[in-house]
Short mmCIF file of C-alpha atoms in Angstrom, two decimals:
data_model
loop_
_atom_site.label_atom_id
_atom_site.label_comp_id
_atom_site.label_asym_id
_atom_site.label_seq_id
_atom_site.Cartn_x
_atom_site.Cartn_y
_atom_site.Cartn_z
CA UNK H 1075 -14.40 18.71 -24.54
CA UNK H 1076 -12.71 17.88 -21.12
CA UNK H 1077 -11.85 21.12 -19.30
CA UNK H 1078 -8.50 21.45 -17.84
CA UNK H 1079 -7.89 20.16 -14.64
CA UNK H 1080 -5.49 21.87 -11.98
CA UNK H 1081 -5.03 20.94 -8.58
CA UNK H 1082 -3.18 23.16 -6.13
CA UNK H 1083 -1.58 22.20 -2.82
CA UNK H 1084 -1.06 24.34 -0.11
CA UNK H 1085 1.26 23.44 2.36
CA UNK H 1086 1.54 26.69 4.57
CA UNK H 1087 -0.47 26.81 8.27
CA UNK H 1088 -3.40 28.82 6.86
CA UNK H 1089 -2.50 31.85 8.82
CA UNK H 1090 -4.62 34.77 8.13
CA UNK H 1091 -1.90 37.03 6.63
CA UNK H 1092 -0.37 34.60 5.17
CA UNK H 1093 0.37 36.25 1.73
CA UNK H 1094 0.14 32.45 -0.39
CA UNK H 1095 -3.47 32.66 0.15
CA UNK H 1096 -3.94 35.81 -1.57
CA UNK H 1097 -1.56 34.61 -4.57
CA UNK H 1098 -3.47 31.48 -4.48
CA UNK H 1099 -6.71 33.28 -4.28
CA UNK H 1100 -5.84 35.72 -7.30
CA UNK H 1101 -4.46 32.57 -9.35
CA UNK H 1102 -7.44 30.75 -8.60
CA UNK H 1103 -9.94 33.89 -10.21
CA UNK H 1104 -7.54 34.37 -13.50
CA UNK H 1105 -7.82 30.20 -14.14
CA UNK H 1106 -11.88 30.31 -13.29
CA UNK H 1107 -11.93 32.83 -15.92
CA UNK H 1108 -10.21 30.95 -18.72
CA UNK H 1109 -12.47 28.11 -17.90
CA UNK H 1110 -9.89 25.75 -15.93
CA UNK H 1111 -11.40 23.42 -13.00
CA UNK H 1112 -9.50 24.10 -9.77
CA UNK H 1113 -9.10 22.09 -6.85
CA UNK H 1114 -7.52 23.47 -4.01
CA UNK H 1115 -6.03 20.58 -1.03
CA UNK H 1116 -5.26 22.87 2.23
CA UNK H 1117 -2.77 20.17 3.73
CA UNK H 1118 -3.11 21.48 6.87
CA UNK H 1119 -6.75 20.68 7.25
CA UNK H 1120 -6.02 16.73 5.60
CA UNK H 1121 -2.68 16.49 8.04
CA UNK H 1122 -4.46 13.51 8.95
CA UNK H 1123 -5.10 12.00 5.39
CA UNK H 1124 -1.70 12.96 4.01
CA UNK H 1125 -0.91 9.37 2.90
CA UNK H 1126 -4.28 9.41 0.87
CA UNK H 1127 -3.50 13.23 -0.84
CA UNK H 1128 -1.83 11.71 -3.80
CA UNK H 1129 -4.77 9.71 -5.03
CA UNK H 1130 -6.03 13.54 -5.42
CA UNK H 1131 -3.67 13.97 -8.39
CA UNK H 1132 -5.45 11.51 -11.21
CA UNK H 1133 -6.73 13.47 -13.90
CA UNK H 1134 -4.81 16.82 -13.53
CA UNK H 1135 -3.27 18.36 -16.49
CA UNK H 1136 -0.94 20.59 -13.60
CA UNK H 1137 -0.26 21.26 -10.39
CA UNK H 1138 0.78 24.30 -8.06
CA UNK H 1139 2.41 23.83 -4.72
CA UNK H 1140 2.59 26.40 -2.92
CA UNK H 1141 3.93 27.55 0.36
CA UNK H 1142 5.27 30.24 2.65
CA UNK H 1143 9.13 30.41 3.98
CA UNK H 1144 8.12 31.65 8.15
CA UNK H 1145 12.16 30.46 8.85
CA UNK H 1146 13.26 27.92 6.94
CA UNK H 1147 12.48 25.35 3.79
CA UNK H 1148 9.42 24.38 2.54
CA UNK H 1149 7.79 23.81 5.73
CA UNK H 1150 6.39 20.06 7.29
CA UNK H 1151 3.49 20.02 5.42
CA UNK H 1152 4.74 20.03 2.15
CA UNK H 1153 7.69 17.82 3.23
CA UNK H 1154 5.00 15.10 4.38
CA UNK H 1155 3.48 15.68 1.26
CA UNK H 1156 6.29 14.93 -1.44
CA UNK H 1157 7.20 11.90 0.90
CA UNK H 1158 3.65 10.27 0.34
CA UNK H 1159 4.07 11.32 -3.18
CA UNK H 1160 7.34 9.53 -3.58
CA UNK H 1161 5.66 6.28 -1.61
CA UNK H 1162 2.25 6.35 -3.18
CA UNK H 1163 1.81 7.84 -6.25
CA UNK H 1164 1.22 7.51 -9.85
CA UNK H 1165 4.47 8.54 -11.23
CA UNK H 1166 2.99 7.58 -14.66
CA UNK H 1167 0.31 9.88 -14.05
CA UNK H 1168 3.10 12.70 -12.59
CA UNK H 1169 5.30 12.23 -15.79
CA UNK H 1170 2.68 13.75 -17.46
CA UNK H 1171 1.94 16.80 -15.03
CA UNK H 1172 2.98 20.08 -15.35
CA UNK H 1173 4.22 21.86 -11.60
CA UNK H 1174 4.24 25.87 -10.95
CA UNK H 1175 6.30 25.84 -7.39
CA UNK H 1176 4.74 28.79 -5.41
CA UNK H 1177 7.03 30.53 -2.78
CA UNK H 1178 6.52 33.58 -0.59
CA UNK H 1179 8.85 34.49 2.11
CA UNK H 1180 8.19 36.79 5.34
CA UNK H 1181 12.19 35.28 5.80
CA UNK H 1182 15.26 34.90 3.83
CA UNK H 1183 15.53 31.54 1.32
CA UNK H 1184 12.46 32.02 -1.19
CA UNK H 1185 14.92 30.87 -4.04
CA UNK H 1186 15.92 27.54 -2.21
CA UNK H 1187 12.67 26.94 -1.43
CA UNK H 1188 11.72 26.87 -5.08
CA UNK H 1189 14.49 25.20 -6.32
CA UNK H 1190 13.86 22.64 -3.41
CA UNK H 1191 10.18 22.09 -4.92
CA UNK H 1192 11.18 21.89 -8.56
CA UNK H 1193 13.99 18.95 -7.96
CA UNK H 1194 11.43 17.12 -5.92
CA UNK H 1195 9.22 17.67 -8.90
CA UNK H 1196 11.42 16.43 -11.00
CA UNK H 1197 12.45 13.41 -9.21
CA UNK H 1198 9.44 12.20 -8.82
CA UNK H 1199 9.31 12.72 -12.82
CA UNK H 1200 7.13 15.73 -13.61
CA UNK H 1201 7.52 18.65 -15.62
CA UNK H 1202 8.63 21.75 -13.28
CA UNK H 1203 8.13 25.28 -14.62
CA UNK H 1204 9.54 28.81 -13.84
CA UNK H 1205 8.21 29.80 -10.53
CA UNK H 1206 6.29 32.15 -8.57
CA UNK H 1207 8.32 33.49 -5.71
CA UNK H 1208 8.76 36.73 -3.90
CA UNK H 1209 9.70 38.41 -0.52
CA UNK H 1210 6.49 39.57 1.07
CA UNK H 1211 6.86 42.89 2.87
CA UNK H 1212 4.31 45.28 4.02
CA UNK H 1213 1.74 46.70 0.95
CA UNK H 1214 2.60 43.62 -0.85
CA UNK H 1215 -1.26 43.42 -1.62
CA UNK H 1216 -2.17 46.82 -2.55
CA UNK H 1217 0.74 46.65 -4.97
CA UNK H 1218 -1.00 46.67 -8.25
CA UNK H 1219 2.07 45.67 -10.09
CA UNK H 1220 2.43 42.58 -8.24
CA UNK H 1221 -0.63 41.56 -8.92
CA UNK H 1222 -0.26 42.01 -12.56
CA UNK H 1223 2.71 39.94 -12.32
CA UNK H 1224 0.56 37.33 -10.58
CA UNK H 1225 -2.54 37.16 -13.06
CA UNK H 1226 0.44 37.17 -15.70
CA UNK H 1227 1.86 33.78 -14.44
CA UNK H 1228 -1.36 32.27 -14.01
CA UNK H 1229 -2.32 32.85 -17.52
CA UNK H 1230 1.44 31.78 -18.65
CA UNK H 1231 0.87 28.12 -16.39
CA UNK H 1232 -2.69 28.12 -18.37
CA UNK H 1233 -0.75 27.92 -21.98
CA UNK H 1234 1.79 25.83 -20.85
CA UNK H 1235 -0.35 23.11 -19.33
CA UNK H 1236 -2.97 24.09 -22.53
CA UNK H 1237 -0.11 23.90 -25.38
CA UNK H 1238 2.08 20.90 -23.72
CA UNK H 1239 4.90 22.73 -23.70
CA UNK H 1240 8.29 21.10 -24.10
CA UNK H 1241 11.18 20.83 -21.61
CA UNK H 1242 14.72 19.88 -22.11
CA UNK H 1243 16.16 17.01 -20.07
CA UNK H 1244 17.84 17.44 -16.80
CA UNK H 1245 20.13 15.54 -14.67
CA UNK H 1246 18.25 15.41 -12.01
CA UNK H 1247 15.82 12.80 -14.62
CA UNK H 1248 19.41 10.87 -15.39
CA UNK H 1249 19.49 10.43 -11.61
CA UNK H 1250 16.47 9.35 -10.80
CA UNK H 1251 16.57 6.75 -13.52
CA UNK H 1252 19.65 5.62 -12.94
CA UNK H 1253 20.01 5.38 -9.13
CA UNK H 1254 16.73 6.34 -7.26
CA UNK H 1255 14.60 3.37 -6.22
CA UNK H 1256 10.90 4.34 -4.62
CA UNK H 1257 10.93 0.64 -3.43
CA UNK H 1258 12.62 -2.88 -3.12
CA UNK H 1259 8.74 -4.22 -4.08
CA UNK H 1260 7.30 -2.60 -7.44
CA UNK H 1261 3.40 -1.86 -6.88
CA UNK H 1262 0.96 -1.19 -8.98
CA UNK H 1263 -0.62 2.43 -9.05
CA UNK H 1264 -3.66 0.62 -7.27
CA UNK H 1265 -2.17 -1.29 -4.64
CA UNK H 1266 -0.13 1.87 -3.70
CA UNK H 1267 -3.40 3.73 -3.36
CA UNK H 1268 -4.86 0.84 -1.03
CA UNK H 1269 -1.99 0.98 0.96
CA UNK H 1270 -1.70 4.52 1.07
CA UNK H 1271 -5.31 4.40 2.36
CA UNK H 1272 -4.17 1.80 5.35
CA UNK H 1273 -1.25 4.30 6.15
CA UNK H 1274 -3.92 6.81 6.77
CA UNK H 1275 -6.37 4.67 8.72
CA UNK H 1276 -6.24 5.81 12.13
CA UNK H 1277 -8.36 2.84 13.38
CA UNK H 1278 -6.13 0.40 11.43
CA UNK H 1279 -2.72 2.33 12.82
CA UNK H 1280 -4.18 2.08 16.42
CA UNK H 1281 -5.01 -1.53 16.14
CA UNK H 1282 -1.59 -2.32 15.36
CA UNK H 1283 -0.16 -0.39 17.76
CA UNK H 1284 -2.02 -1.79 20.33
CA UNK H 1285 -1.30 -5.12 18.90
CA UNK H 1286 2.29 -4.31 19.41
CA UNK H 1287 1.68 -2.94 22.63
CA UNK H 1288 0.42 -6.40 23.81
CA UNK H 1289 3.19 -8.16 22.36
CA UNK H 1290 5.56 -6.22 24.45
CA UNK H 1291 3.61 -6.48 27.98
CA UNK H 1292 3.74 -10.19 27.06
CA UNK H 1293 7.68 -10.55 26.93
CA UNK H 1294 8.07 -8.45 29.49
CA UNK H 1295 5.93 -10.66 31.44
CA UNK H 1296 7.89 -13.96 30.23
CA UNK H 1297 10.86 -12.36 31.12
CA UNK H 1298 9.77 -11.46 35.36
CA UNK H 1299 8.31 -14.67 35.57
CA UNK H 1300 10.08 -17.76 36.57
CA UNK H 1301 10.34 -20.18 34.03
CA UNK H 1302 8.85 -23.35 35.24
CA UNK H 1303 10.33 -25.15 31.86
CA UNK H 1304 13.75 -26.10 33.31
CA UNK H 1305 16.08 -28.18 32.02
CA UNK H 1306 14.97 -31.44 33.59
CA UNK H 1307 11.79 -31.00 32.37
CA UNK H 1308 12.96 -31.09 28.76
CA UNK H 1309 14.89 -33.65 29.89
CA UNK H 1310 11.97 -35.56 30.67
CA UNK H 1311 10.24 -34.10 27.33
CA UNK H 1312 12.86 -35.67 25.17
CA UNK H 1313 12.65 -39.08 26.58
CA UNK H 1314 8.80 -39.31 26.08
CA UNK H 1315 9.77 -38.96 22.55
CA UNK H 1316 11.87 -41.01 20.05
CA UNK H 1317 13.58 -40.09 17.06
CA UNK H 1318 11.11 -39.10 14.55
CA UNK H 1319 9.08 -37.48 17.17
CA UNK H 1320 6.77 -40.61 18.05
CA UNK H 1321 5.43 -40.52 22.07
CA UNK H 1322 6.97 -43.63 23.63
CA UNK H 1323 6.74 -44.45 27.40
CA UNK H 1324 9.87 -44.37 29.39
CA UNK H 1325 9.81 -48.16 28.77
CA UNK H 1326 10.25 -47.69 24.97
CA UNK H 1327 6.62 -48.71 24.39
CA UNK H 1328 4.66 -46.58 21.56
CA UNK H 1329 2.35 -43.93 23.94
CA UNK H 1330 0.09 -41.77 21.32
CA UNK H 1331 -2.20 -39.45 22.51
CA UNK H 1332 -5.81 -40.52 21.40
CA UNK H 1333 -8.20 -38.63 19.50
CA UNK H 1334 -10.87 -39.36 22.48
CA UNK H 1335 -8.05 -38.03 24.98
CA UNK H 1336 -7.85 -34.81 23.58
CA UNK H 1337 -11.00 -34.00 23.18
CA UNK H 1338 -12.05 -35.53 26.85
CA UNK H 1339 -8.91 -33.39 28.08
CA UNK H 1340 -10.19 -30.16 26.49
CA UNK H 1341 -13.60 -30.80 27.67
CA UNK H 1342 -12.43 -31.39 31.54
CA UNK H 1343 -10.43 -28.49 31.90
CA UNK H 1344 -12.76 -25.84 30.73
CA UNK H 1345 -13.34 -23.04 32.56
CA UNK H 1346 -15.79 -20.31 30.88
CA UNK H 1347 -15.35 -16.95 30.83
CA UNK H 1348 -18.44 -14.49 31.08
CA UNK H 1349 -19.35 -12.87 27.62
CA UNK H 1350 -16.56 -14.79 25.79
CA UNK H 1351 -17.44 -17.02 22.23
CA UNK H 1352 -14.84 -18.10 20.12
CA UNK H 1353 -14.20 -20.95 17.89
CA UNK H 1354 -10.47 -22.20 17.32
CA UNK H 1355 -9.31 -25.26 14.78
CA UNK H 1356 -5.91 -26.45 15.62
CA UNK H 1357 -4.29 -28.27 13.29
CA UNK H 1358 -2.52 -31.09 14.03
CA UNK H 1359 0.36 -31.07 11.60
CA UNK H 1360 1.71 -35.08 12.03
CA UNK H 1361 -1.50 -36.68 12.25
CA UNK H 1362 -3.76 -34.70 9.27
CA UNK H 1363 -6.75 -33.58 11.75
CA UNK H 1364 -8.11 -30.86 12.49
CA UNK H 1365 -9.62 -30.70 16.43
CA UNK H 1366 -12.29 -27.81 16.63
CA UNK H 1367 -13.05 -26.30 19.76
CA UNK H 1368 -16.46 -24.20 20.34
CA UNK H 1369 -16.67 -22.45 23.52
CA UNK H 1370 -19.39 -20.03 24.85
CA UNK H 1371 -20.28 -19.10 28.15
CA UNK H 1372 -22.76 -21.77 28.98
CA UNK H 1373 -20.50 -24.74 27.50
CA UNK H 1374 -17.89 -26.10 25.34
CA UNK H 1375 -17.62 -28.19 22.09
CA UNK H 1376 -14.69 -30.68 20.77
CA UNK H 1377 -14.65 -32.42 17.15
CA UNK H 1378 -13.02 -33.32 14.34
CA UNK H 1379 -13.98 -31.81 11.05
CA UNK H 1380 -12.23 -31.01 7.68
CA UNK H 1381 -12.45 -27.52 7.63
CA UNK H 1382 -10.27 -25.15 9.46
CA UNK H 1383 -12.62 -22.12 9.59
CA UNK H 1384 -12.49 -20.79 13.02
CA UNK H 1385 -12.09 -17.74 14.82
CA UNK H 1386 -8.50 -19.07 15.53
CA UNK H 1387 -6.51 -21.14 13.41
CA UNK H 1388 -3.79 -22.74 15.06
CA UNK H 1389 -1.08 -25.35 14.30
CA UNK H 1390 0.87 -27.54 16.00
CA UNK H 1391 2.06 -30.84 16.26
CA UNK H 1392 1.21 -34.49 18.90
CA UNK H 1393 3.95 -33.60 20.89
CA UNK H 1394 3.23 -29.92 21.32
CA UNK H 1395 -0.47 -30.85 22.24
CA UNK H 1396 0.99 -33.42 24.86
CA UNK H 1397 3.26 -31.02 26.97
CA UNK H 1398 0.05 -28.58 27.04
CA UNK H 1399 -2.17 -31.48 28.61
CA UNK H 1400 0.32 -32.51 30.65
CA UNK H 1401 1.14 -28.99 32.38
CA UNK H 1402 4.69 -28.26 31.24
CA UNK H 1403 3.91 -25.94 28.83
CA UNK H 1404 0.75 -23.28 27.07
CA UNK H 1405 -0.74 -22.02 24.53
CA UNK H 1406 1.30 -18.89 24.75
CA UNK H 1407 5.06 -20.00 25.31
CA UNK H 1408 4.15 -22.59 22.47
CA UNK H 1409 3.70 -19.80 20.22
CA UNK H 1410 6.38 -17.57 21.41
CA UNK H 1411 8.85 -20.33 20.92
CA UNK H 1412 7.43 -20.69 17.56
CA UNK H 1413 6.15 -24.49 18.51
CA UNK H 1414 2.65 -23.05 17.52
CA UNK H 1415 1.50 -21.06 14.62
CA UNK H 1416 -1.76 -19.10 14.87
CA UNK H 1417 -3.95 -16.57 12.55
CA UNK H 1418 -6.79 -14.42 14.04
CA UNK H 1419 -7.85 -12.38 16.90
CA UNK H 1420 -4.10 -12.26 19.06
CA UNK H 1421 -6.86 -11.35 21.90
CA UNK H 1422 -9.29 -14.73 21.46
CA UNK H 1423 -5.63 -16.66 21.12
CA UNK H 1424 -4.47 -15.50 24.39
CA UNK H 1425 -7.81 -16.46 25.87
CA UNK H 1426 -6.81 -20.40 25.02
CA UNK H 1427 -4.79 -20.21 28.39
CA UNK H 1428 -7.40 -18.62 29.91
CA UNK H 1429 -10.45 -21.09 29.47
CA UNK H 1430 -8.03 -24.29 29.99
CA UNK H 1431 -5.97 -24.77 32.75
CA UNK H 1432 -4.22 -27.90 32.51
CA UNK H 1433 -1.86 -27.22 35.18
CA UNK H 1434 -3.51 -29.78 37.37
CA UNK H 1435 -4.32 -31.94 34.60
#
């Protein structure tokens, strides 16, 4: 026979005299007793992993959340908590979950703290129960009474959670099926954990944000320099090109660029970089090819193949490719004016302008 299962969630700053640990701690002996598996989350020790503290709650049969009014409300940690809760969890899992709030106040606002607990309980669509709460003053520990009153509850949450008690319905349900969305995009309870787990990837948030970092050092730098596209060079652009995009001379003779052009043009104006390897395909939208490009240190390699595996994948079009050989414009303002798309490394794709300078081609 499975045993019952009971997590609890402290979201207080684990403060020596903090008096939720020793309600915690005296819960935690009473439900040990009666044979109930307890697994305590400190919050303040996983503020790091918050995002990931709601895959915590498959299998429990109830829930305590507990924390300690210093000033005001429930405090960050708990806050930051719920949220994730609300983002990432199971609510099919929560609808079946039974919650004892636990408050204890060196302050005034005990009461609103529970009552703040036990609507976010129910929102999310668990069952809420009578609460814990109290206004700690000196002796609260020695008092003998009180912790009657606590070993009382804790046997009263076992029988609840034990029996399956039965609660009425509450508006608070009415409102959260009728107007509360968690999200514009329904998720499964799996992807939710997955992405819950990339929230709190610190490697995975850094990368970003230094991905994002790059992309704004490269505006700014568009922006201070002066832009060597001006309008008589489009000018000139748009003559080199008919109507459905076909390179013509200025004489209105067809002017394509040849498959041996490119590749001699990519293969003339390399420039190596020390420790750099990459491999970039760029597709070549209006003619079906793919050109690869293989470039080490020591040397560089152009062909045509099928496949666009690569390091890089880029795409583009003749006339794109043509203003690149030809000087008037990169690998980088193509992309930024959306003339290029690319998938990979943003690093190795910046490094295209880097290993071929066609300026003086």
């Amino acid at each position: 026979m499975r045993l019952t299962k009971i997590n609890i969630y402290y979201g207080g700053r684990g403060l020596l005299d903090d008096p939720s640990i020793y309600v915690l701690d005296r819960i935690t002996e009473v439900l040990k007793e009666l044979r109930v598996e307890v697994n305590r989350y400190n919050i303040f020790e996983d503020k790091n992993a918050i995002a990931i503290l709601p895959s915590t709650l498959k299998g429990a049969d109830g829930v305590i959340l507990a924390t300690t009014v210093e000033w005001f409300g429930i405090g960050g940690y708990m806050q930051q908590f719920l949220d994730m809760c609300w983002l990432y969890a199971d609510k099919q899992e929560i609808s079946k979950m039974y919650m004892l709030p636990v408050v204890m106040a060196t302050t005034y606002g005990e009461r609103d703290a529970e009552l703040n607990l036990i609507k976010a309980w129910e929102l999310l669509g668990g069952i809420p129960i009578t609460g814990l709460v109290a206004y700690v003053d000196d002796g609260f520990e020695q008092n003998e009474s009180y912790r009657e009153i606590i070993e009382k509850k804790a046997e009263a949450l076992y029988r609840t959670v034990h029996q399956k008690m039965k609660s009425l319905p509450t508006s608070d349900m009415a409102v959260k099926n009728n107007l509360l969305k968690p999200r514009t995009i329904e998720l499964t309870p799996q992807e939710s954990e997955q992405l819950s787990k990339f929230v709190s990837d610190e490697s995975y948030v850094k990368q970003q944000k230094e991905d994002i970092e790059e992309l704004s050092a490269m505006f700014k730098k568009m922006l201070n320099e002066e832009d060597t596209d001006n309008i008589s060079d489009e000018e000139d652009v748009e003559e080199l090109y008919d109507k459905e995009g076909n390179a013509v001379t200025k004489a209105g003779e067809e002017r394509e660029v040849p498959a041996d052009k490119l590749i001699s043009a990519f293969m003339n104006n390399y420039s190596p970089e020390p420790d750099f390897t990459a491999s970039y395909a760029i597709i070549i939208s209006d003619k079906d090819q793919i050109l690869h490009i293989e470039a080490t240190p020591e040397h560089v390699k152009c062909f045509y193949a099928a496949t666009d595996e690569a390091d890089v994948i880029l795409r583009t079009t003749t006339k794109m490719l043509d203003n690149i050989l030809s000087g008037k414009k990169n690998f980088q303002k193509g992309f930024m004016a959306g003339e290029i798309s690319a998938k990979g490394n943003f690093k190795t794709l910046r490094m295209l302008d880097t290993i071929f300078d066609f300026q003086q081609a």
